[in-house]
mmCIF file of C-alpha atoms in Angstrom:
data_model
loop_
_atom_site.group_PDB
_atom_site.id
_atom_site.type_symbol
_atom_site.label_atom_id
_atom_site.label_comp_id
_atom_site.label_asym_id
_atom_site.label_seq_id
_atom_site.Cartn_x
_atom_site.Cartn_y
_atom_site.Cartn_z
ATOM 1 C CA UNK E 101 119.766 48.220 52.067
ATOM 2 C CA UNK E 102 117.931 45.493 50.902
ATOM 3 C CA UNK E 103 114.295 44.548 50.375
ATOM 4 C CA UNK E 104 112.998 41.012 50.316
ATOM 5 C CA UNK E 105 109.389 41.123 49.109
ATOM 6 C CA UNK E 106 107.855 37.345 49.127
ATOM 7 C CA UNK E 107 104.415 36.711 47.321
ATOM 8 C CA UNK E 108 102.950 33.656 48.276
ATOM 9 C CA UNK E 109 99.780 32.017 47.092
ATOM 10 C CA UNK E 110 97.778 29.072 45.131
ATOM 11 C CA UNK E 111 98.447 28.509 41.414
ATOM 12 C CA UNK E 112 96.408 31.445 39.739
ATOM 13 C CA UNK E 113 95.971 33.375 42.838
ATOM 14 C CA UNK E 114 98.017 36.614 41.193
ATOM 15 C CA UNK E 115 101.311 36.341 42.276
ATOM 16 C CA UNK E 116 102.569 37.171 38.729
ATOM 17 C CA UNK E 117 100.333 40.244 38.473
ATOM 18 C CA UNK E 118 101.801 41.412 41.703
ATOM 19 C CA UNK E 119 105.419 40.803 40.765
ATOM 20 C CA UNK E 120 104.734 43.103 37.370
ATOM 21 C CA UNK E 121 103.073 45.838 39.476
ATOM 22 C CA UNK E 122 106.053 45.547 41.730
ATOM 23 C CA UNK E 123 108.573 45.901 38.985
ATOM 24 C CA UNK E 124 106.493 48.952 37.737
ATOM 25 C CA UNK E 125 106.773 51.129 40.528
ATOM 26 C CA UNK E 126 109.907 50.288 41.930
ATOM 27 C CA UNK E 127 112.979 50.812 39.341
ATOM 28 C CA UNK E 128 115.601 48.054 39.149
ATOM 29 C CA UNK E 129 113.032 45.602 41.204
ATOM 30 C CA UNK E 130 114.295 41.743 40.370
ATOM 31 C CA UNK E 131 112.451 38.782 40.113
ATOM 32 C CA UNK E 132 114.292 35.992 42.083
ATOM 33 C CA UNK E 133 111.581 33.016 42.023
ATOM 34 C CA UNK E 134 112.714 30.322 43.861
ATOM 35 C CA UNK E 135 111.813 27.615 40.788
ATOM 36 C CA UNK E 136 113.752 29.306 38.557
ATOM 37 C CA UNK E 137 116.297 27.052 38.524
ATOM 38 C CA UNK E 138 114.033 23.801 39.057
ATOM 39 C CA UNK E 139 112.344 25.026 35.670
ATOM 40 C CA UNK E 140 115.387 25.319 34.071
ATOM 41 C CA UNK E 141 116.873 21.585 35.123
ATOM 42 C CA UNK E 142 113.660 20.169 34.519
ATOM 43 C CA UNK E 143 113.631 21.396 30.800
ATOM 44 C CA UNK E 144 117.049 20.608 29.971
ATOM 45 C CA UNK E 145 116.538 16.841 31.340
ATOM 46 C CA UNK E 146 113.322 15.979 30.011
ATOM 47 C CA UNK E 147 113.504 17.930 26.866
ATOM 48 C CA UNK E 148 110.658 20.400 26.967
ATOM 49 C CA UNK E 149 110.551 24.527 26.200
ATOM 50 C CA UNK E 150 110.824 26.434 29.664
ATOM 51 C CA UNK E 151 107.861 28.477 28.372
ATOM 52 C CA UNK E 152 106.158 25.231 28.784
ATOM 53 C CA UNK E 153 106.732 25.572 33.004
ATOM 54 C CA UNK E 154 105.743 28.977 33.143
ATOM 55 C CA UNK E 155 103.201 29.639 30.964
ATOM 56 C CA UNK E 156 99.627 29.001 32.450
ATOM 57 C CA UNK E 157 98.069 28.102 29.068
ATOM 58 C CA UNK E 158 100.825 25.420 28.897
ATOM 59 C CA UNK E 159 101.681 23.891 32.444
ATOM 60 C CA UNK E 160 98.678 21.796 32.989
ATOM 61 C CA UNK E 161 97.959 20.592 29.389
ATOM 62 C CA UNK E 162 98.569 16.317 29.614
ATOM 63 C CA UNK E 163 101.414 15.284 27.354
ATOM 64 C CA UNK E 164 98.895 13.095 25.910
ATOM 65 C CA UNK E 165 97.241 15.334 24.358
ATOM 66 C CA UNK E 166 100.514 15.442 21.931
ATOM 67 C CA UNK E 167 100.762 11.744 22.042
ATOM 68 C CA UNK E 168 104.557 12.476 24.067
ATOM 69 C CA UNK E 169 105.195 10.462 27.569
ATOM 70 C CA UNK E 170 107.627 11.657 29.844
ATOM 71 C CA UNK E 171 108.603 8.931 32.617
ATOM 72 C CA UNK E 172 111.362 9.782 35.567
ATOM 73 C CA UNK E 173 114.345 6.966 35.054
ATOM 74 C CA UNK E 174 117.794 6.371 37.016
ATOM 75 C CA UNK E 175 119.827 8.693 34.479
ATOM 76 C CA UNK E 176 117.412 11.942 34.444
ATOM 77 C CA UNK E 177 116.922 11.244 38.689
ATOM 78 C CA UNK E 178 121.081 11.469 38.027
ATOM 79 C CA UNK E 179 121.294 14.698 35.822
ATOM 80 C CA UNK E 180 118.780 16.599 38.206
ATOM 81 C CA UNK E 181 121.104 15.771 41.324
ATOM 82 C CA UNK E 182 123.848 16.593 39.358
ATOM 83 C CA UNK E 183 122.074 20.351 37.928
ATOM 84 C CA UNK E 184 122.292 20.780 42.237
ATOM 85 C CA UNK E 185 125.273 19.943 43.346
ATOM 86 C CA UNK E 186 124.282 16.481 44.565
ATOM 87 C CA UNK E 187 126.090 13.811 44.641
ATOM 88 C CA UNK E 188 124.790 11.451 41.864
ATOM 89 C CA UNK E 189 125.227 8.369 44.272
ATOM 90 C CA UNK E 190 122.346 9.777 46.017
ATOM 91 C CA UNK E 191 120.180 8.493 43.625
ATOM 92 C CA UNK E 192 120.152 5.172 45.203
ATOM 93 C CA UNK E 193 117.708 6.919 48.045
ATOM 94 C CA UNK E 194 114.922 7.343 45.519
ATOM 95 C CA UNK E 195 114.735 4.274 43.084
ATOM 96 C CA UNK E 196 111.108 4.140 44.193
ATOM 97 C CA UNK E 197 110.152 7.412 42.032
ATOM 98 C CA UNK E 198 112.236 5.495 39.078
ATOM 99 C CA UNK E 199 109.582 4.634 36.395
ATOM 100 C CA UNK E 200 106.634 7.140 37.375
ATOM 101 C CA UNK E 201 105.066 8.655 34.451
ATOM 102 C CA UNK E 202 105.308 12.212 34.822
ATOM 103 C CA UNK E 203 102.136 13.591 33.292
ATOM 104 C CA UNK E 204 102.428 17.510 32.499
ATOM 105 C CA UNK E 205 104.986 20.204 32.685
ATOM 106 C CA UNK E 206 103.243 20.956 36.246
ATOM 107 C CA UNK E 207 104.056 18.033 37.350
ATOM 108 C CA UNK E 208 107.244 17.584 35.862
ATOM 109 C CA UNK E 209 108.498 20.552 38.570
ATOM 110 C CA UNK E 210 106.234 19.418 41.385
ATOM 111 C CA UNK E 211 107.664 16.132 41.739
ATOM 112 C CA UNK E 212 111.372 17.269 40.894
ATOM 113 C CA UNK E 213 110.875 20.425 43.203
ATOM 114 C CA UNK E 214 109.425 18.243 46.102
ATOM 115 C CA UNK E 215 109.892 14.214 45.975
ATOM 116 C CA UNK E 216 113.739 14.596 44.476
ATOM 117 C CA UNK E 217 115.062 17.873 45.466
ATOM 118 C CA UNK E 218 113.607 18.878 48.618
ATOM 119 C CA UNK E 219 114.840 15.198 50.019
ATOM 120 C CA UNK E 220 118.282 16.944 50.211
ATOM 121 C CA UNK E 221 117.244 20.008 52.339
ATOM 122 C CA UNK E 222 113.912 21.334 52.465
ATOM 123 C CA UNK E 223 116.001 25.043 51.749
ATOM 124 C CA UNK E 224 117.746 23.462 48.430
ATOM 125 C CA UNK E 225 115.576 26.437 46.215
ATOM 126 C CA UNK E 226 116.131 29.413 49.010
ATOM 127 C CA UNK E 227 119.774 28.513 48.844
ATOM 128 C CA UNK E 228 120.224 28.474 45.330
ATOM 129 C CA UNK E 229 118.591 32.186 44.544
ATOM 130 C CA UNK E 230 121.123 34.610 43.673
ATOM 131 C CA UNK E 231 120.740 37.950 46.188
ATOM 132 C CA UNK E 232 122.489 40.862 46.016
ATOM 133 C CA UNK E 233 123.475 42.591 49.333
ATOM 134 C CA UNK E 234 121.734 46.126 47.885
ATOM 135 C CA UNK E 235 118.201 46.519 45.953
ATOM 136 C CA UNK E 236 114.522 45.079 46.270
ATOM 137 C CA UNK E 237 114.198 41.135 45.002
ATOM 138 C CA UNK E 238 110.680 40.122 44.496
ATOM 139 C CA UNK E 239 110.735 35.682 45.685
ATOM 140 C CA UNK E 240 107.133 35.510 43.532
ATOM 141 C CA UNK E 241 106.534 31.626 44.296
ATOM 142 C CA UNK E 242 106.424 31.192 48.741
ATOM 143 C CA UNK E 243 105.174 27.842 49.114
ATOM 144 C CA UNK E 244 106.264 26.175 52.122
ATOM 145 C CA UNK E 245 106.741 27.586 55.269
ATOM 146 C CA UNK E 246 110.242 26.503 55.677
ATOM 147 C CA UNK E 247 110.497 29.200 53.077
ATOM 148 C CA UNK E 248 108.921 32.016 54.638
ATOM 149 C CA UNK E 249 110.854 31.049 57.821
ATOM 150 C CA UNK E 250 114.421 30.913 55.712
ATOM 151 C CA UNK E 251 113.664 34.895 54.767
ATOM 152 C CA UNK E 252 112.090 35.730 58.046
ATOM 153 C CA UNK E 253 115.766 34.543 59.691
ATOM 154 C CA UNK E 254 117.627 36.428 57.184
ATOM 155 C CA UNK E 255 116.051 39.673 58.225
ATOM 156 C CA UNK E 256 115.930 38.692 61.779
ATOM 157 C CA UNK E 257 120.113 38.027 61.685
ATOM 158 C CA UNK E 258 120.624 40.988 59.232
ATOM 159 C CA UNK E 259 120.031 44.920 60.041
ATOM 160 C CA UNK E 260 120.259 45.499 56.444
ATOM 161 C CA UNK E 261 117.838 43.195 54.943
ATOM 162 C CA UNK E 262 113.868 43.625 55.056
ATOM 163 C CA UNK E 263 111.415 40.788 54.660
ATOM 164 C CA UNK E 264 108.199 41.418 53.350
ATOM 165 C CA UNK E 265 105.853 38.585 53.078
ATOM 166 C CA UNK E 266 102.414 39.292 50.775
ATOM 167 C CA UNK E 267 99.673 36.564 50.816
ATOM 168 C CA UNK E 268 97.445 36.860 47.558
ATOM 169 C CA UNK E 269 94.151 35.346 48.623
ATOM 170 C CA UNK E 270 91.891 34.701 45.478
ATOM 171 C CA UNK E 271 88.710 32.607 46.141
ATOM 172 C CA UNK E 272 88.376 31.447 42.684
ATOM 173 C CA UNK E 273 91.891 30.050 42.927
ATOM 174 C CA UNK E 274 91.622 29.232 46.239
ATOM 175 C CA UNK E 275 88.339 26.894 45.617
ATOM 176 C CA UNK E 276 90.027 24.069 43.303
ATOM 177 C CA UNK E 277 92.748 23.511 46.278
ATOM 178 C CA UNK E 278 91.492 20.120 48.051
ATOM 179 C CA UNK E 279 93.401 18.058 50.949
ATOM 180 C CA UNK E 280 94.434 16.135 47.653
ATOM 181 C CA UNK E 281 96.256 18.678 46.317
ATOM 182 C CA UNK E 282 99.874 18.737 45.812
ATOM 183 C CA UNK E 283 101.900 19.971 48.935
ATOM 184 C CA UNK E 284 103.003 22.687 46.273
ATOM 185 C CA UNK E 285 99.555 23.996 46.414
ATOM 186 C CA UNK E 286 98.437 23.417 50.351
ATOM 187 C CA UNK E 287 101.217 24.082 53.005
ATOM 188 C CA UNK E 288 100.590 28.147 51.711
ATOM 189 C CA UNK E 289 97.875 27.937 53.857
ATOM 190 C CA UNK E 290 100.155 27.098 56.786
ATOM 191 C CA UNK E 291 101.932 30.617 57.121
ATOM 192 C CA UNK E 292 99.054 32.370 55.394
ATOM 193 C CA UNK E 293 98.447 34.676 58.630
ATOM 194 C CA UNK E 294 102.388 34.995 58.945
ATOM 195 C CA UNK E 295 101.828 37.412 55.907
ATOM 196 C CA UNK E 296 99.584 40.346 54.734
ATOM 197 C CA UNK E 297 97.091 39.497 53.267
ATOM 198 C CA UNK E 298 95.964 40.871 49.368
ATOM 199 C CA UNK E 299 92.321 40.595 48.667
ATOM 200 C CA UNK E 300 92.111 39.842 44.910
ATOM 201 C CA UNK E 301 88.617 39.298 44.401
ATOM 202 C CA UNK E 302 87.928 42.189 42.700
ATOM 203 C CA UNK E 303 89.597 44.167 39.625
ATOM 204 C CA UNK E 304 92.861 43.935 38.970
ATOM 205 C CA UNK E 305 93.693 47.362 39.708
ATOM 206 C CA UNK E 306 92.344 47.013 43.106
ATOM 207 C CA UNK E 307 95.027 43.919 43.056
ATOM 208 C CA UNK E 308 97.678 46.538 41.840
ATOM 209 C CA UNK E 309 96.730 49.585 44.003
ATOM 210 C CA UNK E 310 96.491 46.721 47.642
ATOM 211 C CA UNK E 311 100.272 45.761 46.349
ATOM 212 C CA UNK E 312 101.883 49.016 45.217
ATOM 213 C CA UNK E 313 100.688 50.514 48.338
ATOM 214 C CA UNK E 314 102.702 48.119 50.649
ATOM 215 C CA UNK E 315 105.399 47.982 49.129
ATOM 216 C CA UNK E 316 106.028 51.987 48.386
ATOM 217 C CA UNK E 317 105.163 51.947 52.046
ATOM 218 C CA UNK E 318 107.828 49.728 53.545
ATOM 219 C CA UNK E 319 110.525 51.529 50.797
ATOM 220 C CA UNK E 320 109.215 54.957 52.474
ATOM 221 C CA UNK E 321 109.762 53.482 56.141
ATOM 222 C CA UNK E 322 113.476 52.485 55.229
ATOM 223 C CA UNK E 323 113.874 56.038 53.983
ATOM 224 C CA UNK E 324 113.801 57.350 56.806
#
């Protein structure tokens, strides 16, 4: 059997908390986020430490503020499509992203991850995450709905896969999301009800115990 457990939520919402309370009560639990492999193209091409894209004390910070600029040209456009499987000629389609000034590690990925990659399929990171057939695999970064949808079908069309989605609602987090935002940040709210919901606006371990408790709950039901 397998278990699909999907956390979705706004940048700083908890997701990571989650997946680390997941992976602490269910042995052999994997992490399968669906950037992972953005992250990784996006260091290798524009030269920066993966810690960089993952690290909240890092992501945001201007490369500026180190007196580095980081601009998207034809040949790292090229080497992304490439990283995917894409035909390189297909960088012809998006000449008008050619010269942008990319700003911050964050947005490195958000406009790789969206503007570039998702022009090719708007499943491109769902289809490149590597699931086993057997065990629980925790997809720690829902953000569109197209995603939830793409694991909602895969339990619908399989009797031996599970899908369960977890929204992590944090007003603090959710307060600095505007209209403005990046689409990485707002179309969450667009299958927020699909999921349950996770109050984190308390303690942590109230975070921990919400989580814990679906999840040995939907193992139990399986069990049986």
């Amino acid at each position: 059997m397998r278990t699909i457990i999907g956390l979705a939520g706004v940048k700083t919402s908890g997701k990571s908390t989650a997946t680390q309370a997941i992976q602490e009560v269910v042995e052999g639990a994997v992490e399968v986020a669906l950037a992972n492999k953005l992250k990784n193209t996006c260091a290798e091409t524009f030269g920066i430490q993966r810690v960089a894209l993952d690290d909240q004390r890092y992501k945001e910070v201007p490369f500026e503020v180190f007196g580095i600029k980081k601009t998207l040209t034809s040949d790292s456009v090229r080497q992304i499509l490439s990283s995917f499987g894409i035909d390189t000629r297909a960088a012809s389609e998006l000449t008008s992203l050619v010269g942008m000034e990319l700003t911050s590690p964050r947005h490195i990925a958000q406009i790789v991850g969206t503007q570039i990659l998702r022009n090719f399929g708007a499943d491109i990171h769902c289809e490149n995450l590597e699931l086993g057939s057997e065990g629980v695999y925790i997809v720690s970064d829902l953000r569109f709905p197209n995603e939830f949808e793409y694991f909602q079908r895969m339990a619908e069309n399989d009797p031996n896969t599970t899908f369960l989605p977890l929204y992590i609602q944090r007003d603090e987090a959710e307060k600095h999301v505007t209209p403005e935002s990046h689409a990485s940040e707002t179309s969450v709210f667009l299958f927020s009800d699909k999921c349950k919901k996770i109050d984190n606006n308390g303690p942590i371990s109230a975070l921990v115990e919400q989580v814990t408790a679906e999840v040995i709950e939907i193992l139990k039901d399986k069990a049986v």
